Amino acid sequence: MLENIYKKIKEYNTIVIARHIGVDPDALGSQFSLKRSIEKTFPEKKVYAVGSKSSKYNYFPKLDKYDNKEENVLLIVVDTPDKKRVDIANIDSYKEICKIDHHPFIETFGEFEYINTQASSASELVLEFLEKNNMEIDQEIANYIFMGIVSDTNRFLFNTTHVTFEIMHNLVEKYNLNVESVITLIKTLGNK
């Protein structure tokens, strides 16, 4: 399924990435890591991360404004199991929808859906997607993924397996992340 989502990203010139209402750091981490990687891998594409703002998580970039006036647009929804919780207007107006999620299945609303309930977070699944498709990952992208995983596991208190720690080890080592500062930032500025 991941390769089908990658093919859709290659096919479209405009891509919108949405997530659930009641935003949290995993939703934002998966959303912004995917956006930045698509922009770096395919610099000619227009990529928008959309949804309601939250000053609680101001350590993430500002969300984009998108007027949804184009006809041939791909919507990718992360961290959301059901259509009614997607934080976007006119969801049915998009040409095609893909979904990447770690919650138990509720309903199908995309042409291509990758759901893995064993994953710690949507951020973990986005990392898997990026790595399997040889997409760009840099320190900024790795930081977003790291923040999403740390948050959705409540600093590794639940949804955590040896796989989670292997992923975190690889992110820290490969992208030289400052673990203490990221966890302190999440704890100080707001988590769950």
GROMACS .gro file of C-alpha atoms in nm:
model
  192
    1MET     CA    1   0.000   0.000   0.000
    2LEU     CA    2   0.286   0.241   0.076
    3GLU     CA    3   0.411   0.221  -0.282
    4ASN     CA    4   0.062   0.310  -0.409
    5ILE     CA    5   0.055   0.623  -0.194
    6TYR     CA    6   0.402   0.712  -0.323
    7LYS     CA    7   0.281   0.673  -0.683
    8LYS     CA    8  -0.007   0.909  -0.610
    9ILE     CA    9   0.232   1.168  -0.467
   10LYS     CA   10   0.442   1.145  -0.784
   11GLU     CA   11   0.128   1.180  -0.997
   12TYR     CA   12  -0.011   1.501  -0.846
   13ASN     CA   13   0.134   1.852  -0.864
   14THR     CA   14  -0.069   1.978  -0.568
   15ILE     CA   15  -0.094   1.785  -0.244
   16VAL     CA   16  -0.283   1.876   0.072
   17ILE     CA   17  -0.204   1.704   0.402
   18ALA     CA   18  -0.470   1.705   0.674
   19ARG     CA   19  -0.509   1.545   1.015
   20HIS     CA   20  -0.770   1.512   1.289
   21ILE     CA   21  -0.953   1.785   1.475
   22GLY     CA   22  -0.832   1.842   1.830
   23VAL     CA   23  -0.473   1.845   1.712
   24ASP     CA   24  -0.185   1.687   1.904
   25PRO     CA   25   0.191   1.662   1.843
   26ASP     CA   26   0.166   1.327   1.663
   27ALA     CA   27  -0.086   1.469   1.415
   28LEU     CA   28   0.137   1.772   1.357
   29GLY     CA   29   0.460   1.570   1.355
   30SER     CA   30   0.331   1.328   1.094
   31GLN     CA   31   0.177   1.612   0.892
   32PHE     CA   32   0.485   1.836   0.884
   33SER     CA   33   0.739   1.557   0.837
   34LEU     CA   34   0.545   1.432   0.534
   35LYS     CA   35   0.504   1.785   0.395
   36ARG     CA   36   0.873   1.873   0.428
   37SER     CA   37   0.988   1.543   0.281
   38ILE     CA   38   0.761   1.577  -0.023
   39GLU     CA   39   0.886   1.934  -0.073
   40LYS     CA   40   1.250   1.824  -0.054
   41THR     CA   41   1.201   1.513  -0.268
   42PHE     CA   42   0.982   1.686  -0.527
   43PRO     CA   43   1.062   2.061  -0.513
   44GLU     CA   44   0.833   2.137  -0.807
   45LYS     CA   45   0.520   2.025  -0.617
   46LYS     CA   46   0.293   2.251  -0.413
   47VAL     CA   47   0.234   2.097  -0.069
   48TYR     CA   48   0.003   2.234   0.199
   49ALA     CA   49  -0.035   2.126   0.564
   50VAL     CA   50  -0.382   2.239   0.671
   51GLY     CA   51  -0.610   2.242   0.973
   52SER     CA   52  -0.710   2.450   1.271
   53LYS     CA   53  -0.435   2.632   1.456
   54SER     CA   54  -0.330   2.555   1.810
   55SER     CA   55  -0.108   2.794   2.003
   56LYS     CA   56  -0.041   2.512   2.248
   57TYR     CA   57   0.192   2.350   1.994
   58ASN     CA   58   0.366   2.661   1.863
   59TYR     CA   59   0.695   2.472   1.837
   60PHE     CA   60   0.563   2.340   1.505
   61PRO     CA   61   0.551   2.563   1.193
   62LYS     CA   62   0.241   2.759   1.102
   63LEU     CA   63  -0.021   2.573   0.907
   64ASP     CA   64  -0.090   2.668   0.547
   65LYS     CA   65  -0.395   2.838   0.406
   66TYR     CA   66  -0.540   2.654   0.109
   67ASP     CA   67  -0.848   2.771  -0.079
   68ASN     CA   68  -0.929   2.437  -0.249
   69LYS     CA   69  -1.003   2.594  -0.588
   70GLU     CA   70  -0.794   2.354  -0.795
   71GLU     CA   71  -0.956   2.044  -0.941
   72ASN     CA   72  -0.670   1.797  -0.957
   73VAL     CA   73  -0.551   1.776  -0.595
   74LEU     CA   74  -0.444   1.481  -0.382
   75LEU     CA   75  -0.549   1.482  -0.017
   76ILE     CA   76  -0.341   1.279   0.229
   77VAL     CA   77  -0.494   1.234   0.573
   78VAL     CA   78  -0.269   1.131   0.862
   79ASP     CA   79  -0.355   1.013   1.213
   80THR     CA   80  -0.732   1.001   1.156
   81PRO     CA   81  -0.948   0.686   1.141
   82ASP     CA   82  -1.279   0.839   1.033
   83LYS     CA   83  -1.390   1.098   0.784
   84LYS     CA   84  -1.592   1.316   1.024
   85ARG     CA   85  -1.280   1.388   1.234
   86VAL     CA   86  -1.066   1.515   0.945
   87ASP     CA   87  -0.988   1.883   1.008
   88ILE     CA   88  -1.063   2.010   0.659
   89ALA     CA   89  -1.358   2.160   0.474
   90ASN     CA   90  -1.509   1.997   0.166
   91ILE     CA   91  -1.325   1.666   0.201
   92ASP     CA   92  -1.529   1.516  -0.084
   93SER     CA   93  -1.406   1.780  -0.330
   94TYR     CA   94  -1.057   1.627  -0.356
   95LYS     CA   95  -0.975   1.419  -0.661
   96GLU     CA   96  -0.829   1.134  -0.454
   97ILE     CA   97  -0.763   1.065  -0.087
   98CYS     CA   98  -0.492   0.856   0.078
   99LYS     CA   99  -0.479   0.773   0.448
  100ILE     CA  100  -0.190   0.684   0.681
  101ASP     CA  101  -0.309   0.593   1.031
  102HIS     CA  102  -0.231   0.387   1.341
  103HIS     CA  103  -0.577   0.386   1.502
  104PRO     CA  104  -0.816   0.088   1.487
  105PHE     CA  105  -1.013   0.085   1.163
  106ILE     CA  106  -1.341   0.276   1.169
  107GLU     CA  107  -1.420   0.343   0.804
  108THR     CA  108  -1.272   0.357   0.456
  109PHE     CA  109  -1.260   0.706   0.308
  110GLY     CA  110  -0.955   0.696   0.083
  111GLU     CA  111  -0.858   0.518  -0.235
  112PHE     CA  112  -0.537   0.399  -0.070
  113GLU     CA  113  -0.519   0.348   0.305
  114TYR     CA  114  -0.222   0.230   0.510
  115ILE     CA  115  -0.331   0.135   0.861
  116ASN     CA  116  -0.103  -0.030   1.115
  117THR     CA  117  -0.247  -0.047   1.466
  118GLN     CA  118   0.079  -0.196   1.599
  119ALA     CA  119   0.266   0.129   1.533
  120SER     CA  120   0.331   0.370   1.819
  121SER     CA  121   0.207   0.669   1.623
  122ALA     CA  122   0.124   0.812   1.284
  123SER     CA  123   0.469   0.971   1.289
  124GLU     CA  124   0.624   0.624   1.301
  125LEU     CA  125   0.419   0.525   0.994
  126VAL     CA  126   0.523   0.838   0.805
  127LEU     CA  127   0.887   0.754   0.880
  128GLU     CA  128   0.829   0.402   0.747
  129PHE     CA  129   0.669   0.549   0.436
  130LEU     CA  130   0.955   0.792   0.376
  131GLU     CA  131   1.225   0.528   0.425
  132LYS     CA  132   1.057   0.263   0.209
  133ASN     CA  133   1.024   0.510  -0.077
  134ASN     CA  134   1.372   0.663  -0.040
  135MET     CA  135   1.229   1.009   0.025
  136GLU     CA  136   1.430   1.292   0.175
  137ILE     CA  137   1.477   1.299   0.552
  138ASP     CA  138   1.687   1.560   0.728
  139GLN     CA  139   1.723   1.677   1.088
  140GLU     CA  140   1.410   1.895   1.072
  141ILE     CA  141   1.197   1.608   0.943
  142ALA     CA  142   1.350   1.368   1.195
  143ASN     CA  143   1.270   1.614   1.476
  144TYR     CA  144   0.902   1.628   1.374
  145ILE     CA  145   0.884   1.247   1.368
  146PHE     CA  146   1.065   1.225   1.702
  147MET     CA  147   0.824   1.474   1.863
  148GLY     CA  148   0.523   1.283   1.730
  149ILE     CA  149   0.646   0.950   1.865
  150VAL     CA  150   0.750   1.093   2.204
  151SER     CA  151   0.410   1.257   2.241
  152ASP     CA  152   0.188   0.968   2.132
  153THR     CA  153   0.373   0.725   2.358
  154ASN     CA  154   0.354   0.978   2.644
  155ARG     CA  155   0.734   0.977   2.664
  156PHE     CA  156   0.746   0.598   2.611
  157LEU     CA  157   0.495   0.504   2.882
  158PHE     CA  158   0.255   0.327   2.641
  159ASN     CA  159   0.232   0.206   2.279
  160THR     CA  160   0.605   0.135   2.310
  161THR     CA  161   0.786  -0.178   2.196
  162HIS     CA  162   1.144  -0.266   2.113
  163VAL     CA  163   1.064  -0.144   1.759
  164THR     CA  164   0.984   0.202   1.896
  165PHE     CA  165   1.321   0.220   2.069
  166GLU     CA  166   1.502   0.095   1.758
  167ILE     CA  167   1.335   0.368   1.553
  168MET     CA  168   1.424   0.633   1.809
  169HIS     CA  169   1.784   0.510   1.833
  170ASN     CA  170   1.820   0.529   1.455
  171LEU     CA  171   1.667   0.880   1.439
  172VAL     CA  172   1.892   1.013   1.717
  173GLU     CA  173   2.206   0.855   1.576
  174LYS     CA  174   2.153   0.927   1.207
  175TYR     CA  175   2.018   1.283   1.241
  176ASN     CA  176   2.207   1.392   1.555
  177LEU     CA  177   1.891   1.485   1.747
  178ASN     CA  178   1.911   1.649   2.089
  179VAL     CA  179   1.682   1.417   2.286
  180GLU     CA  180   1.680   1.617   2.607
  181SER     CA  181   1.584   1.945   2.441
  182VAL     CA  182   1.305   1.787   2.234
  183ILE     CA  183   1.149   1.605   2.528
  184THR     CA  184   1.183   1.913   2.751
  185LEU     CA  185   1.017   2.126   2.481
  186ILE     CA  186   0.722   1.889   2.452
  187LYS     CA  187   0.687   1.859   2.830
  188THR     CA  188   0.716   2.236   2.889
  189LEU     CA  189   0.499   2.367   2.606
  190GLY     CA  190   0.230   2.106   2.627
  191ASN     CA  191   0.172   1.744   2.554
  192LYS     CA  192  -0.136   1.546   2.645
   0.00000   0.00000   0.00000
